CSV table of C-alpha atoms in Angstrom, one decimal:
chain,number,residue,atom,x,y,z
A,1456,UNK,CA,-119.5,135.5,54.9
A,1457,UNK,CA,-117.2,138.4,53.5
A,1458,UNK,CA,-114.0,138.6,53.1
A,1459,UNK,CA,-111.4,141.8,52.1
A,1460,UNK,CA,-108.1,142.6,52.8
A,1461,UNK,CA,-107.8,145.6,55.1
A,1462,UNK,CA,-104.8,147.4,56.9
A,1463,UNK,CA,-105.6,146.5,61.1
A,1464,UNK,CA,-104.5,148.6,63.9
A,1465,UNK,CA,-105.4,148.7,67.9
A,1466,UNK,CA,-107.1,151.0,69.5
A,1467,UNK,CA,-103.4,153.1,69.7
A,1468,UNK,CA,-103.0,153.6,66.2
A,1469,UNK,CA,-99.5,151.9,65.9
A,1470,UNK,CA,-98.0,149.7,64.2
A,1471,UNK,CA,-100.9,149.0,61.7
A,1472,UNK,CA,-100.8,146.1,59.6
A,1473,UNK,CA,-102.5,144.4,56.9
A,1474,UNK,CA,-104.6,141.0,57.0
A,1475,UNK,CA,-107.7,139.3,55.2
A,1476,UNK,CA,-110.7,140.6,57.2
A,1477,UNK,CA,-113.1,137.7,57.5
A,1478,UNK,CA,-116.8,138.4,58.6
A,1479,UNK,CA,-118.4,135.1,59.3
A,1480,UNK,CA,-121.9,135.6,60.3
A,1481,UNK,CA,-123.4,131.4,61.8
A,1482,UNK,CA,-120.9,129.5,63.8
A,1483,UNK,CA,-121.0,127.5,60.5
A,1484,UNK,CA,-119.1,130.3,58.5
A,1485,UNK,CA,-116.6,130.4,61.7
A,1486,UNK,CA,-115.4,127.1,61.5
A,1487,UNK,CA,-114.9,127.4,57.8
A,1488,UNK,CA,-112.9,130.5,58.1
A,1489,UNK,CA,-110.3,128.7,60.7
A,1490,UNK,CA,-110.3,126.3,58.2
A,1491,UNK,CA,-108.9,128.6,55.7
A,1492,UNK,CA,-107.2,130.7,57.8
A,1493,UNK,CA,-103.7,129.8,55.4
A,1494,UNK,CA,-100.2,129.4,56.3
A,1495,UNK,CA,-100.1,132.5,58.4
A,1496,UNK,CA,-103.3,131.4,60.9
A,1497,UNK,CA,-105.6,133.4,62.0
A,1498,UNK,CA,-106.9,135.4,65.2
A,1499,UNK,CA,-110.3,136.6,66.3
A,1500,UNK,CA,-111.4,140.1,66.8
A,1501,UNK,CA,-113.9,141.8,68.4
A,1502,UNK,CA,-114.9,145.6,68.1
A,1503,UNK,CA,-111.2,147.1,68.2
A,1504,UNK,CA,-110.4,148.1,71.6
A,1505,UNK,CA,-107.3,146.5,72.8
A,1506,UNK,CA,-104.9,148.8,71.9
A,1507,UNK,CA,-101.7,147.1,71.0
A,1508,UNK,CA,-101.2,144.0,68.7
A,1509,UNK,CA,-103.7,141.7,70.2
A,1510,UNK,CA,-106.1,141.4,67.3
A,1511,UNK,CA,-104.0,141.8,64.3
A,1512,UNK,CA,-102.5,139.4,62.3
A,1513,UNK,CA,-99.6,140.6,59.4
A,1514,UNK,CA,-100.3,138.5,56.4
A,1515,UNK,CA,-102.5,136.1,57.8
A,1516,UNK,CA,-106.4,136.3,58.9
A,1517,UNK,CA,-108.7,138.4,61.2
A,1518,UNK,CA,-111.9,137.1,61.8
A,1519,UNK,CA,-114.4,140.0,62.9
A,1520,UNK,CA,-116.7,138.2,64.9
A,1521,UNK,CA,-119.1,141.3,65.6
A,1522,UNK,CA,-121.9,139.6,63.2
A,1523,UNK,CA,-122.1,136.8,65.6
A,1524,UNK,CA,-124.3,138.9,68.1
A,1525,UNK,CA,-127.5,137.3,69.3
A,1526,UNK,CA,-128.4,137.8,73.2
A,1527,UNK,CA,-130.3,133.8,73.1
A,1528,UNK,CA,-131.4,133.4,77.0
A,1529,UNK,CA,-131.8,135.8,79.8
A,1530,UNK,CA,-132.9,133.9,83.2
A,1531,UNK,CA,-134.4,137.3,85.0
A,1532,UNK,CA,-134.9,135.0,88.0
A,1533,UNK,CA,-131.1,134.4,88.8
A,1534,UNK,CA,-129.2,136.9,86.9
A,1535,UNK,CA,-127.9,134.7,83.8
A,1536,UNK,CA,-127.4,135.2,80.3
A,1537,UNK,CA,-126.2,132.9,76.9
A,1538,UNK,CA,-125.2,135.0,74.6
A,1539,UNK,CA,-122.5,135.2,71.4
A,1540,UNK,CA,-119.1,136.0,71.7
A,1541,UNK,CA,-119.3,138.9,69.6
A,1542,UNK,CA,-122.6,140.8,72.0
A,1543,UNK,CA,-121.4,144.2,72.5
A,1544,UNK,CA,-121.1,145.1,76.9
A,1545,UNK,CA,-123.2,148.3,75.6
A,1546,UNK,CA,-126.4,145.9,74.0
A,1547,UNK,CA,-125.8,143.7,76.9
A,1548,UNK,CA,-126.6,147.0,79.0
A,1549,UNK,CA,-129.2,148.2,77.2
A,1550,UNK,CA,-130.9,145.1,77.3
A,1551,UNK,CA,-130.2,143.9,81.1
A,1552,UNK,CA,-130.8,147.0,83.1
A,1553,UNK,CA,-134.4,147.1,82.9
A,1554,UNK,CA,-135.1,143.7,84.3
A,1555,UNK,CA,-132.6,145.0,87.1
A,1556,UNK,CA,-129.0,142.9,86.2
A,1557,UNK,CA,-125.6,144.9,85.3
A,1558,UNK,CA,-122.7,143.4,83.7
A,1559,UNK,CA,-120.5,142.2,86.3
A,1560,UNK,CA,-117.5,143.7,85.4
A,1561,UNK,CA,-117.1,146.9,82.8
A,1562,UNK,CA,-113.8,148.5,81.6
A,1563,UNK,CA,-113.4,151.9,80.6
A,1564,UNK,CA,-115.3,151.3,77.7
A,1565,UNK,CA,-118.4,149.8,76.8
A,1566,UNK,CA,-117.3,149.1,73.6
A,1567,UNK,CA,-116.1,145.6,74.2
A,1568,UNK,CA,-117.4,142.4,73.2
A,1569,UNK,CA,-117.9,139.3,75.1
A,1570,UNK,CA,-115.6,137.4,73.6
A,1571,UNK,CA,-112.8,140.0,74.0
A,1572,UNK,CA,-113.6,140.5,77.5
A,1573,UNK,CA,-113.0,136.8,78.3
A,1574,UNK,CA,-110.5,136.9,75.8
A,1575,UNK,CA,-108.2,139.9,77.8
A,1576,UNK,CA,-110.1,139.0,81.1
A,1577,UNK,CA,-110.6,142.4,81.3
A,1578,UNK,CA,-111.1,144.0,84.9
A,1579,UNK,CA,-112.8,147.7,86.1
A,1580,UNK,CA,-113.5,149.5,88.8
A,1581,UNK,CA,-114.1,146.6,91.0
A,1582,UNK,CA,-111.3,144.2,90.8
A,1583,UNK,CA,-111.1,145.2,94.5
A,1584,UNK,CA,-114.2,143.2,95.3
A,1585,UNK,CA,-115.4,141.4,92.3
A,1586,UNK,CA,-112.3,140.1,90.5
A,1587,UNK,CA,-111.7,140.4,86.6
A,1588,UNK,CA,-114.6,138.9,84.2
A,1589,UNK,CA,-113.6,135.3,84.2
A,1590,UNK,CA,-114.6,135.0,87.6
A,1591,UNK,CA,-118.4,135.7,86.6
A,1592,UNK,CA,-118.5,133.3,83.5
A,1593,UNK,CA,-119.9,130.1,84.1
A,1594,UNK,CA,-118.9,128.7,80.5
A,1595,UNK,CA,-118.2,129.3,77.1
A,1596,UNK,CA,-118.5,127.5,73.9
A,1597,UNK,CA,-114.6,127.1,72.0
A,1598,UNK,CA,-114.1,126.3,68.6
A,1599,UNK,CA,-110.7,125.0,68.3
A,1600,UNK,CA,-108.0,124.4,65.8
A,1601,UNK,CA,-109.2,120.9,65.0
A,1602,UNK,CA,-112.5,122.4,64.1
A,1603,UNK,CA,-114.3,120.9,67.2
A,1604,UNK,CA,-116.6,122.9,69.3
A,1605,UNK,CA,-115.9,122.5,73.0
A,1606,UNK,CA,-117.9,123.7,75.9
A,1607,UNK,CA,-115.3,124.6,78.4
A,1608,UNK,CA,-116.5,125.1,82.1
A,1609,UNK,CA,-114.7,126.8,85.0
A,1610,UNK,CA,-112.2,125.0,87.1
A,1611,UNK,CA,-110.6,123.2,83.9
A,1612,UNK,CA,-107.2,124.2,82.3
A,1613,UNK,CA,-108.6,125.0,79.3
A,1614,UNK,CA,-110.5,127.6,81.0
A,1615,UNK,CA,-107.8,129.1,82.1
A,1616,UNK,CA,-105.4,129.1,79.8
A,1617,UNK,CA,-108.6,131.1,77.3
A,1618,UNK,CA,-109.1,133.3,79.7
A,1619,UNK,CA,-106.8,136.3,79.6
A,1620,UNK,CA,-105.1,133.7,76.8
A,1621,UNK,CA,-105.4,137.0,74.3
A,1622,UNK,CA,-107.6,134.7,71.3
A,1623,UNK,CA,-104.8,132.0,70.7
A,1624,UNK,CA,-106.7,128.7,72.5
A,1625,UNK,CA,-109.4,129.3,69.7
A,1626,UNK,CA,-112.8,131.6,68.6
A,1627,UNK,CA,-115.1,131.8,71.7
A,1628,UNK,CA,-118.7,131.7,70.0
A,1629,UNK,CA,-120.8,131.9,73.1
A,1630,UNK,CA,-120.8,132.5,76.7
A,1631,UNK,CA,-122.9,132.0,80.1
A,1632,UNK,CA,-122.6,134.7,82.1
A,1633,UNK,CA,-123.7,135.5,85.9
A,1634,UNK,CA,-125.1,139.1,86.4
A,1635,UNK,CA,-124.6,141.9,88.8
A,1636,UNK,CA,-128.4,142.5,90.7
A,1637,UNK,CA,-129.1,146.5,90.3
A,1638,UNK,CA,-132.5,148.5,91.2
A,1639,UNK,CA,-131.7,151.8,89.6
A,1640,UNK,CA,-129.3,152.5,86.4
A,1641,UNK,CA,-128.0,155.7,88.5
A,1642,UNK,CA,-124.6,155.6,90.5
A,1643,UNK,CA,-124.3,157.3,94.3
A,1644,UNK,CA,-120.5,158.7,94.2
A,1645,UNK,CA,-118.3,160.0,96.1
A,1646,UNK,CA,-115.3,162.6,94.9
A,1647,UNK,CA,-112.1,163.3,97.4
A,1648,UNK,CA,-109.1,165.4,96.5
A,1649,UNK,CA,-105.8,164.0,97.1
A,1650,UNK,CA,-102.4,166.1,97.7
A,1651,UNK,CA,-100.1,163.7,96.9
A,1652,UNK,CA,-99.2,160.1,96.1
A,1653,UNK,CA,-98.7,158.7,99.8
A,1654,UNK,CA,-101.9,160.6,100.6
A,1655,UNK,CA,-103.9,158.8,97.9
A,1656,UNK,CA,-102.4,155.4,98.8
A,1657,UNK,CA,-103.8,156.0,102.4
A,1658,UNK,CA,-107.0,157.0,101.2
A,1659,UNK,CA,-107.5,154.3,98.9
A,1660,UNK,CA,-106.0,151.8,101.8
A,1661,UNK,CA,-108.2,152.5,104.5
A,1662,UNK,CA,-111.7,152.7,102.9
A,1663,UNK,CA,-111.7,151.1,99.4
A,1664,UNK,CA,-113.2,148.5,101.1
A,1665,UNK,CA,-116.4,149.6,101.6
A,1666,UNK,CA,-117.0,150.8,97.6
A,1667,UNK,CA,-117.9,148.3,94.8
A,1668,UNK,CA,-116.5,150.9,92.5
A,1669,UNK,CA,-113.3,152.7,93.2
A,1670,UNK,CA,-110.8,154.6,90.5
A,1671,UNK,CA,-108.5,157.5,91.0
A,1672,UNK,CA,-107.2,159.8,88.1
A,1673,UNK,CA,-103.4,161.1,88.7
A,1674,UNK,CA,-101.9,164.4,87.4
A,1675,UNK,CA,-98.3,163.2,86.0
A,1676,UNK,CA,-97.2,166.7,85.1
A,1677,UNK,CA,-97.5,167.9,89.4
A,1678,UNK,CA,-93.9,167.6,90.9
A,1679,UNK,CA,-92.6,168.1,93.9
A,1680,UNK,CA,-94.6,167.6,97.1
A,1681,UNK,CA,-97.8,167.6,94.3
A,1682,UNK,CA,-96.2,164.5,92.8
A,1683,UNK,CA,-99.1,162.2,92.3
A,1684,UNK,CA,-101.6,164.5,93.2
A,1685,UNK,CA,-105.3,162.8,92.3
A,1686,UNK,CA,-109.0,163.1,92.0
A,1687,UNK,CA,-110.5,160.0,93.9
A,1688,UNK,CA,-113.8,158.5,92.7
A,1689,UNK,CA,-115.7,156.0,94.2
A,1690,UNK,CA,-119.1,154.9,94.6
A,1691,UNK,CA,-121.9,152.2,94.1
A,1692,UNK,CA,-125.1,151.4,92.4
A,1693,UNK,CA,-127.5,153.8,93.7
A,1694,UNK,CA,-130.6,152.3,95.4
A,1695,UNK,CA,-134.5,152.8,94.7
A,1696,UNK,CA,-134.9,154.8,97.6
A,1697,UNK,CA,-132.2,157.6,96.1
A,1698,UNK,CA,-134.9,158.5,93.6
A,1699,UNK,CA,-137.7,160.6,94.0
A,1700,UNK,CA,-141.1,158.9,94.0
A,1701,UNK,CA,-141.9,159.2,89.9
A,1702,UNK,CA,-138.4,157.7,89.1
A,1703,UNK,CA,-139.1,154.7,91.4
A,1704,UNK,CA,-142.3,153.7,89.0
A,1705,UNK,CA,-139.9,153.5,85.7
A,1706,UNK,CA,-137.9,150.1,84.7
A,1707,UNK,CA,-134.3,151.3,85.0
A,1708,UNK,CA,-133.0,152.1,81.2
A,1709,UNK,CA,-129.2,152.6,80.0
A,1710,UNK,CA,-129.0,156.2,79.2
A,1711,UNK,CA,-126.1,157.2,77.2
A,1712,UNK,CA,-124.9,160.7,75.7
A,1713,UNK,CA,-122.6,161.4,72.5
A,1714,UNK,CA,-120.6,164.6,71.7
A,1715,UNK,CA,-119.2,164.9,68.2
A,1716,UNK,CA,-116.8,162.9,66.8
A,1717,UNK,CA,-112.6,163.7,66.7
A,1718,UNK,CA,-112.1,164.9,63.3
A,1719,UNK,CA,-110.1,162.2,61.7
A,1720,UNK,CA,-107.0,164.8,60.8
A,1721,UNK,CA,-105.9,166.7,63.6
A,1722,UNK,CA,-103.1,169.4,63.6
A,1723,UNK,CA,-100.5,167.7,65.1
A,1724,UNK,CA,-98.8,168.9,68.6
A,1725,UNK,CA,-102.4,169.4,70.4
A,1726,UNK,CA,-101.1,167.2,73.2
A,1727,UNK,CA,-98.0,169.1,74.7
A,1728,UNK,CA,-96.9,169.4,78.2
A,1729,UNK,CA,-98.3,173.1,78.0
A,1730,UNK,CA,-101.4,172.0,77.3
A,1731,UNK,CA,-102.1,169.0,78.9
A,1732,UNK,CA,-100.4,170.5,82.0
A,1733,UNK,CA,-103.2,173.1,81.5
A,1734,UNK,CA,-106.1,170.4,81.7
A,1735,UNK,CA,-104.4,168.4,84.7
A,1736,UNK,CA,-104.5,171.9,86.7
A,1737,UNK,CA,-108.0,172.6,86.0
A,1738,UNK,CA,-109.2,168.9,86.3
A,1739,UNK,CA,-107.8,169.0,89.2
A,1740,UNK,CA,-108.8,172.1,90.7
A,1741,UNK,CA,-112.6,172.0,89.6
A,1742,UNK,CA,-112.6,168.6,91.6
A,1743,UNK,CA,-114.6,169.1,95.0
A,1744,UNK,CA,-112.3,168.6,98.2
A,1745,UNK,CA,-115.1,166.1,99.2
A,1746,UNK,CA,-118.5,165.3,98.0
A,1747,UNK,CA,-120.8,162.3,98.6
A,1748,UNK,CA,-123.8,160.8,97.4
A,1749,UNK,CA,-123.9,162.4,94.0
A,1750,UNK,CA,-125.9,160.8,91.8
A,1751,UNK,CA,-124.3,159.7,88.2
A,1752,UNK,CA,-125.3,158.0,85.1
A,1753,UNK,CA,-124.1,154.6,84.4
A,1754,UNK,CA,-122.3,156.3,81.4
A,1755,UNK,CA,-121.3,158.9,82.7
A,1756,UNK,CA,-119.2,157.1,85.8
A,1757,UNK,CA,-117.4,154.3,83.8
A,1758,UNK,CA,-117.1,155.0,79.8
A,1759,UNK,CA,-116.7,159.0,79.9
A,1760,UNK,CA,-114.9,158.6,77.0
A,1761,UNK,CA,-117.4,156.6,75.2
A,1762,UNK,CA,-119.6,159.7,74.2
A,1763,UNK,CA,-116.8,161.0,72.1
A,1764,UNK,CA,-116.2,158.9,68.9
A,1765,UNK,CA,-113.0,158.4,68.2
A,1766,UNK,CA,-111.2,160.1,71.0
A,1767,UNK,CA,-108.1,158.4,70.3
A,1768,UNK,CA,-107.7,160.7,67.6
A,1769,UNK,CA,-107.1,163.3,69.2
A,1770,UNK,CA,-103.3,161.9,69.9
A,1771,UNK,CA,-102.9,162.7,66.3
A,1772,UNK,CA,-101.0,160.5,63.5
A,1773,UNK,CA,-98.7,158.8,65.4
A,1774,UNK,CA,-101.0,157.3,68.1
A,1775,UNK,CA,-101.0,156.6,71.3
A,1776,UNK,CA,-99.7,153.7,73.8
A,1777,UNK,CA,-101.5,152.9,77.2
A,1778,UNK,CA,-98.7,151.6,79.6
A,1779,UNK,CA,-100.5,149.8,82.4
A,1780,UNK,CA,-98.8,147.8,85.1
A,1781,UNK,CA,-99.5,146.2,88.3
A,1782,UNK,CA,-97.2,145.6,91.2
A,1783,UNK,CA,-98.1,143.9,94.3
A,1784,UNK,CA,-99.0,145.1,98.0
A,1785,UNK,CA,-95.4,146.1,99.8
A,1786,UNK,CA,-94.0,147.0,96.5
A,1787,UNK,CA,-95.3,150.8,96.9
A,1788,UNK,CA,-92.1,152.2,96.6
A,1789,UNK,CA,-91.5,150.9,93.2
A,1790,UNK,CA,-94.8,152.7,91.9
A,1791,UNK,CA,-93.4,155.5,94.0
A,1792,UNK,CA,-90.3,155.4,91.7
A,1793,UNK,CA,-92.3,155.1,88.8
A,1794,UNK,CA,-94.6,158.5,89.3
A,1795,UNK,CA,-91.7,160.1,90.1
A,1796,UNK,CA,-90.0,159.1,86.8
A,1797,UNK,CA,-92.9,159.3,84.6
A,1798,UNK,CA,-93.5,163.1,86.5
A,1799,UNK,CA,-90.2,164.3,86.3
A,1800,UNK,CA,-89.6,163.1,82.3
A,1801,UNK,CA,-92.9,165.9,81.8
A,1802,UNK,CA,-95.0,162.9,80.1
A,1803,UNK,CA,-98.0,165.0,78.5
A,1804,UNK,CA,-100.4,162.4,79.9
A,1805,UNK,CA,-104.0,163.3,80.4
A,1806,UNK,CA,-105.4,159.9,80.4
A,1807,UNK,CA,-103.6,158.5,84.0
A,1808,UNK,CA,-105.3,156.2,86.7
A,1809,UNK,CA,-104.3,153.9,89.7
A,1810,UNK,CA,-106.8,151.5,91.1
A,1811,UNK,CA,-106.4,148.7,93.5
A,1812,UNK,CA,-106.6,145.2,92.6
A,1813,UNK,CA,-107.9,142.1,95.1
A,1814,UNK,CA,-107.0,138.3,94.4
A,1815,UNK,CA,-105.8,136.9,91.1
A,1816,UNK,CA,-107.9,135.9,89.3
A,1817,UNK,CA,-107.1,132.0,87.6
A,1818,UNK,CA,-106.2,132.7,84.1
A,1819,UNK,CA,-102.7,131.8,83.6
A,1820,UNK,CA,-102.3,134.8,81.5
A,1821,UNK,CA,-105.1,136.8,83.1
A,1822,UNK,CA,-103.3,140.3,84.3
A,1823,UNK,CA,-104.6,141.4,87.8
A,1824,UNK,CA,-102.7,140.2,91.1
A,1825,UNK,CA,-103.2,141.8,95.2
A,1826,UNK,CA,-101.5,145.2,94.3
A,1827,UNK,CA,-101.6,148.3,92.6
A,1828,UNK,CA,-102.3,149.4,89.0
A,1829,UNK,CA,-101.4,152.4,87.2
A,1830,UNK,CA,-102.5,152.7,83.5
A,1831,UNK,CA,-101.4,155.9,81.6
A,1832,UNK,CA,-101.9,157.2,77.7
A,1833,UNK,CA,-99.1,158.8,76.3
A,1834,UNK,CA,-98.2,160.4,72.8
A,1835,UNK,CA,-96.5,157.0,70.8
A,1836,UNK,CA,-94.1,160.1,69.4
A,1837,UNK,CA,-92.9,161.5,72.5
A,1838,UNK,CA,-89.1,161.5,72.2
A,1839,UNK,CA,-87.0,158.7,74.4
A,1840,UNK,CA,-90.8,156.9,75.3
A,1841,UNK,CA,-89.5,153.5,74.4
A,1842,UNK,CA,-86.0,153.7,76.0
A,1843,UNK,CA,-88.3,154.9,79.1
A,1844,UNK,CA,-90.7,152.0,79.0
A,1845,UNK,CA,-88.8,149.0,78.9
A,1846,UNK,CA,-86.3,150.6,82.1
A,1847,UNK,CA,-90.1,150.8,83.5
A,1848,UNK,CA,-90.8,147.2,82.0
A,1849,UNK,CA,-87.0,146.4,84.1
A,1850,UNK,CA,-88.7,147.7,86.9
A,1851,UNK,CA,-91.8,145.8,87.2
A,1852,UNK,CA,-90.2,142.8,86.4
A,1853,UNK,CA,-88.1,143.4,89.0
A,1854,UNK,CA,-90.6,143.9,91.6
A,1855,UNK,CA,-92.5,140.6,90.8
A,1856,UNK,CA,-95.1,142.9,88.6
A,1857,UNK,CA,-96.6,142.6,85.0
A,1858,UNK,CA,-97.5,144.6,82.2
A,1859,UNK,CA,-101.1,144.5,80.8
A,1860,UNK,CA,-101.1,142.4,77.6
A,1861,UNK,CA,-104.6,143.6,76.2
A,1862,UNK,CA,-102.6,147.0,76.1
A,1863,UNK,CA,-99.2,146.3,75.6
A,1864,UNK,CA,-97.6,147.0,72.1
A,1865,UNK,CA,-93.6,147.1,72.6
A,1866,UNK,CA,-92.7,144.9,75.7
A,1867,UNK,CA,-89.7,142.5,75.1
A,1868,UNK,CA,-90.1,138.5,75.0
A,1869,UNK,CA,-87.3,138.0,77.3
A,1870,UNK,CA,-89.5,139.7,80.3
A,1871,UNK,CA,-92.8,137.9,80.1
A,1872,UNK,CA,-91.5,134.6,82.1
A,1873,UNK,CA,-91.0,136.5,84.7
A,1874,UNK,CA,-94.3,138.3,84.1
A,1875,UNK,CA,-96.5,135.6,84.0
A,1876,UNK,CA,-95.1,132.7,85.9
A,1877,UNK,CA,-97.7,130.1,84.0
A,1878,UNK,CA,-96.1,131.2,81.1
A,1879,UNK,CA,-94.6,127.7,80.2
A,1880,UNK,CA,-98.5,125.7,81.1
A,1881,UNK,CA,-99.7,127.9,78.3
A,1882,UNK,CA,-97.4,127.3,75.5
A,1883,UNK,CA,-97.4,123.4,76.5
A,1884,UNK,CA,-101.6,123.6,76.7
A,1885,UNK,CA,-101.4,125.8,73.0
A,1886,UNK,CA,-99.0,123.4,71.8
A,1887,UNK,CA,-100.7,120.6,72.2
A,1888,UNK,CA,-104.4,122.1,71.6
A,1889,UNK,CA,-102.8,123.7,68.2
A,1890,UNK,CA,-99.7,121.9,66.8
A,1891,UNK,CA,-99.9,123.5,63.3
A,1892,UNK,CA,-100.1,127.1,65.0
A,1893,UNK,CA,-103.8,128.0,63.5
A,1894,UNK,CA,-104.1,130.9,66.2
A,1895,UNK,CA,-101.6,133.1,66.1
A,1896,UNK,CA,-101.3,137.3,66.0
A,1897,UNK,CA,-99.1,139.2,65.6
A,1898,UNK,CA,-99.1,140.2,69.6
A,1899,UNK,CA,-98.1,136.2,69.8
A,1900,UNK,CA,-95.3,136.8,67.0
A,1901,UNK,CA,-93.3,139.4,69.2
A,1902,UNK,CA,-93.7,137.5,72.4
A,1903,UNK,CA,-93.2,134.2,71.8
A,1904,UNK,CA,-96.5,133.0,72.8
């Protein structure tokens, strides 16, 4: 086990600061570094992608639990796998496509492990259908503050309060997972321009249900009768017959493709409204009015920003913050509000979706609920964003919505009560699970958690 003391950021790049990085590599060397976390605890970490707060820890201890990593059973006959917390969604792929199973729920990046997906209960493309992650594990293995090693099974409140519980029940060292069935590792999609908000909403209203995989990138620069003006994606796991008759004779096998890296110092100003107003137009424009059956990498359809290393350069030295929020069905005049605000303000935003999620999902902190979600990158420079985001945190709030935690780096403690209604089971569950505050991070600091 190694141990060094390292300045920690999220995936946005703000707000670093600095902890003892602990690398433990058995389950053995885990439960000796909660042990030892100190005075100020300790929080685990997976491979870096939330992008707030969430797996830092100012003063205290980080442990990077990417060296705990073994895949140890794969039933190929019902769609099952045990493997470590800190098993990468990309190895998972890799290894799982070609005896025919997919991961049943994928982000926008491969680049998550396990343990962080159950961790942020993190959804995709398919909340619509297939709920957020915790809904497809079947266990997990928990060490806890008291150094115990619990195997916590759906249904319990321990379950729920880890899941979407952001680390702070304990480490999550393994996992039972239940597959998604595949026969190909190509996607058939479907591409739809949309003129405007309102039109999107009715688009996405009307036939989402009958796509597995549904996603819809929004131009925030277009104003006036463009205002929300989108590309519409959707599609599903292509079958054997879409392939021609060599293709059908190969095991399906996770292709990937990689462009090169951001340079790490970038000229700063790249992302103006000039010219991300530039990329919107011609993202938009070079979109098909309507297109079906295209066939798609797996890569290529969720985690298009995965083949460029570390895109989130690109935002430059201040970083970035992803705002995403979800407010329910019958609320669509708030998120009306909220493009129009967001549009008129000229947010150089590139990086803008708005997907439609099905039931909640248990987790008493887990994020989705029925409704719509809008996730957007902006600039953590741009003048007047924070005055700007907490009058849009008022708003959701206000509307019976919630901010994303997994991405959140700024949103005020007196909000998330009414966020997260099972706010107060999760304190009591942490409190009595964790009296001497073991877990903690910094994201738990700021909010009172």
């Amino acid at each position: 086990m190694s141990a060094e003391t390292v300045s920690v950021t999220g995936w946005g790049r703000t707000a670093p600061t600095t902890a003892r990085l602990i690398r433990p590599r058995t389950y053995e060397e885990a439960a000796a570094a909660v042990r030892d976390c100190g005075p100020r605890g300790g929080i685990a970490r997976g491979l870096g992608r939330a992008y707030g707060d969430a797996a830092q820890n100012a003063g205290g201890a980080v442990l990077d639990m990417t060296g705990l990593d073994r895949v140890h059973v794969i039933d190929a006959a019902n769609g099952i796998v045990l493997c470590d917390a800190g098993v990468s969604l990309h190895r998972l792929m890799r290894v799982l496509l070609p005896l025919g199973w997919f991961v049943p729920v994928t982000p926008g990046t491969r680049q998550v492990t396990v343990g962080g997906a159950i961790g942020a209960d993190i959804h995709g493309k398919n909340h619509h259908v297939c709920g957020a992650f915790s809904r497809h594990v079947l266990s997990f293995e928990l060490l806890t503050a008291d150094g115990e090693i619990r195997t916590v099974g759906r249904g319990t409140p321990l379950f729920d309060a880890t899941t979407g519980g952001m680390g702070l029940t304990g480490v999550i060292l393994t996992a039972t997972v239940q597959l998604q069935p595949v026969e190909t590792a190509l996607m058939s999609v479907d591409t739809e321009r949309a003129r405007d908000l309102d039109d999107l909403m009715a688009r996405l209203s009307a036939s989402d249900h009958q796509y597995r995989y549904s996603v819809a990138w929004i131009d925030l620069l277009a104003r006036g009768a463009a205002t929300g003006r989108a590309v519409l994606t959707r599609g599903d796991h292509a079958p054997l017959e879409a392939l021609g008759t060599r293709a059908r004779r190969e095991p399906p096998a996770f292709r990937t493709s990689r462009l090169p890296a951001v340079p790490a110092h970038l000229p700063e100003g790249l992302l103006t409204r000039t010219t991300v107003g530039l990329f919107n137009e011609l993202w938009y424009r070079k979109a098909p009015h309507a297109r079906t059956g295209r066939l798609q990498s797996i890569s290529a359809f969720f985690h298009p920003l995965d083949g460029v290393p570390h895109w989130n350069r690109v935002y430059g030295r201040g970083g970035l913050v992803q705002y995403q929020f979800v407010v329910g069905y019958g609320q669509e005049e708030t998120l009306r509000r909220i493009v129009r605000r967001v549009s008129e303000r000229r947010c150089p935003s590139f990086l803008a979706v708005l997907k439609r999620f099905g039931d909640a999902d248990p987790g008493w902190l887990s994020f989705p609920v029925p409704g719509w979600t809008l996730a957007l990158d902006i600039p953590a420079g741009l003048p007047g964003l924070g005055a700007l985001l907490d009058e849009l945190d008022e708003e959701v709030a206000a509307a019976g919505g919630r901010v994303y935690l997994a991405k959140d780096s700024r949103l005020r403690p007196e909000l998330l009560a009414a966020m997260y209604p099972r706010l107060d089971d999760f304190r009591a569950l942490r409190a009595e699970l964790d009296p001497r505050a073991v877990f903690v991070s910094d994201l738990s600091r700021r909010l009172s958690l």
